Amino acid sequence: MNWQLLSASTSNSVESLHADLNKTQQERDNLLRKVAELRMQKENIGSGSCTALNSEFSWQELQQATENFSESLKIGEGGFGPVYKGSLRQTMVAIKLLHSQSLQGITQFQQEITILTKVRHPNLVTLIGACSEESALVYEYLSNGSLEDRLTCANNSPPLTWQVRARIMSEICLALIFLHSNKPQLVVHGDLKPANILLDTNLVSKLSDFGISRLLNLPDTNSTAFLETTCPIGTFAYMDPEYSSTGILTPKSDIYAFGIIILRLITGKPPVNIANQVKDAVGDGAFGSVIDVLAGAWPFEQTKELAMMALRCADISRSKRPDLVNEVWAVVEPLMKAAASCVEPCSLGEKNIPSHFICPIFQEVMHDPCIAADGFTYEAEAIKWWLESGYKTSPMTNLEFADHNLICNRGLRSAIQEWLQQHPQS
């Protein structure tokens, strides 16, 4: 009897060991399959996507451009690797190195190229090329660093004026409207925060760091496009609470982060608990106490209305967050126009040029300004290039043009010429 019990026990143990071994082998096979897929994706990037960019750089070129990745040229450190400034083929660029040995690093490398080669907008950073052999990405260099740097006055930089902040809000809003309505697949940024918003010489903002962004199929019905994941990735203070708890990412996740960014631009405060601070101040009738006075004299009522909209954006419940086009833009646009009417000059190198003299596409002083059907003024060459490239929607609103007619903005052209004559060295 004891031998029978011992035999049965041994048999059960052997069966259990076999089951554990089979499970381990399956997990190993799945992991090896995943590694093979990622390696194949990386090879495809080297042969396909980078060709679309027309700029495949060698590792040696990047080393020379950055003086062998000198610490003195390091301008940032992301979650997936450092960023360096460099001179590449007589052009100033920013070079981001990804941890190529990391599976996440390879995925981010692929995702960034996939998205930035499919979508183009004046307020998205330009991807110039890549080095597939070492998983490095090459971008346009934006000299004023990140919005985070400017909000914290890093390196003793002066505070941004409310006019510049209002314009940045409008640029981010338009960029999100563009991404969320992109066809055939909309784009959810997924990690929207001031550190991922870069500023050029004119303090024009451009969204960057699309490594964890997602392309989602536009739904055929009025239902919301979404992606479900078991491992939410993002930055705590800006992460949609519902995405964090459920793993479901939607365009409303970006709207939550945008609400926090608006509150930071208005108040200058750190992001943690900022929504509750503003909500309490409004409830106590002391909204003025949280406005960042270093930005200048904000138009109080418009700013308060915007703060209330930002609180709706940052609502814990996704269903209560407002629509970007019909609700948020309706509040952001008037403040942007109020800022523009103040003719706040923006810096262009050592020059001071009124912001409305700058083409939204080329980011240069206009010489032949034309009004398009969206109501915005562009350099004629720039808007013609945009239309001839096959874009049917406005680069500023992402709404479809009613027509492609252009009207010469003679009044603005005269103002620009007069200004240039008064500033001959500019």
Short mmCIF file of N, CA, C and O in Angstrom, two decimals, residues 1-13:
data_model
loop_
_atom_site.label_atom_id
_atom_site.label_comp_id
_atom_site.label_asym_id
_atom_site.label_seq_id
_atom_site.Cartn_x
_atom_site.Cartn_y
_atom_site.Cartn_z
N MET A 1 0.84 -1.21 0.00
CA MET A 1 0.00 0.00 0.00
C MET A 1 0.86 1.24 0.00
O MET A 1 0.63 2.19 -0.72
N ASN A 2 1.93 1.25 0.84
CA ASN A 2 2.83 2.42 0.90
C ASN A 2 3.53 2.63 -0.43
O ASN A 2 3.77 3.76 -0.85
N TRP A 3 3.90 1.45 -1.09
CA TRP A 3 4.55 1.57 -2.39
C TRP A 3 3.61 2.18 -3.42
O TRP A 3 4.02 2.98 -4.27
N GLN A 4 2.33 1.82 -3.31
CA GLN A 4 1.35 2.38 -4.25
C GLN A 4 1.18 3.89 -4.06
O GLN A 4 1.11 4.66 -5.00
N LEU A 5 1.13 4.28 -2.77
CA LEU A 5 1.01 5.72 -2.48
C LEU A 5 2.24 6.49 -2.96
O LEU A 5 2.14 7.57 -3.54
N LEU A 6 3.40 5.89 -2.72
CA LEU A 6 4.64 6.54 -3.13
C LEU A 6 4.71 6.66 -4.65
O LEU A 6 5.10 7.68 -5.21
N SER A 7 4.26 5.59 -5.33
CA SER A 7 4.27 5.59 -6.80
C SER A 7 3.33 6.65 -7.35
O SER A 7 3.66 7.37 -8.28
N ALA A 8 2.15 6.77 -6.73
CA ALA A 8 1.17 7.78 -7.18
C ALA A 8 1.70 9.18 -6.96
O ALA A 8 1.56 10.08 -7.79
N SER A 9 2.33 9.37 -5.78
CA SER A 9 2.90 10.68 -5.46
C SER A 9 4.00 11.06 -6.43
O SER A 9 4.09 12.19 -6.91
N THR A 10 4.85 10.08 -6.74
CA THR A 10 5.94 10.33 -7.69
C THR A 10 5.40 10.67 -9.06
O THR A 10 5.89 11.57 -9.75
N SER A 11 4.35 9.93 -9.47
CA SER A 11 3.75 10.17 -10.79
C SER A 11 3.19 11.59 -10.88
O SER A 11 3.36 12.28 -11.88
N ASN A 12 2.51 12.01 -9.78
CA ASN A 12 1.95 13.37 -9.76
C ASN A 12 3.05 14.43 -9.85
O ASN A 12 2.93 15.45 -10.52
N SER A 13 4.14 14.18 -9.14
CA SER A 13 5.26 15.13 -9.15
C SER A 13 5.86 15.24 -10.54
O SER A 13 6.20 16.33 -11.01
#
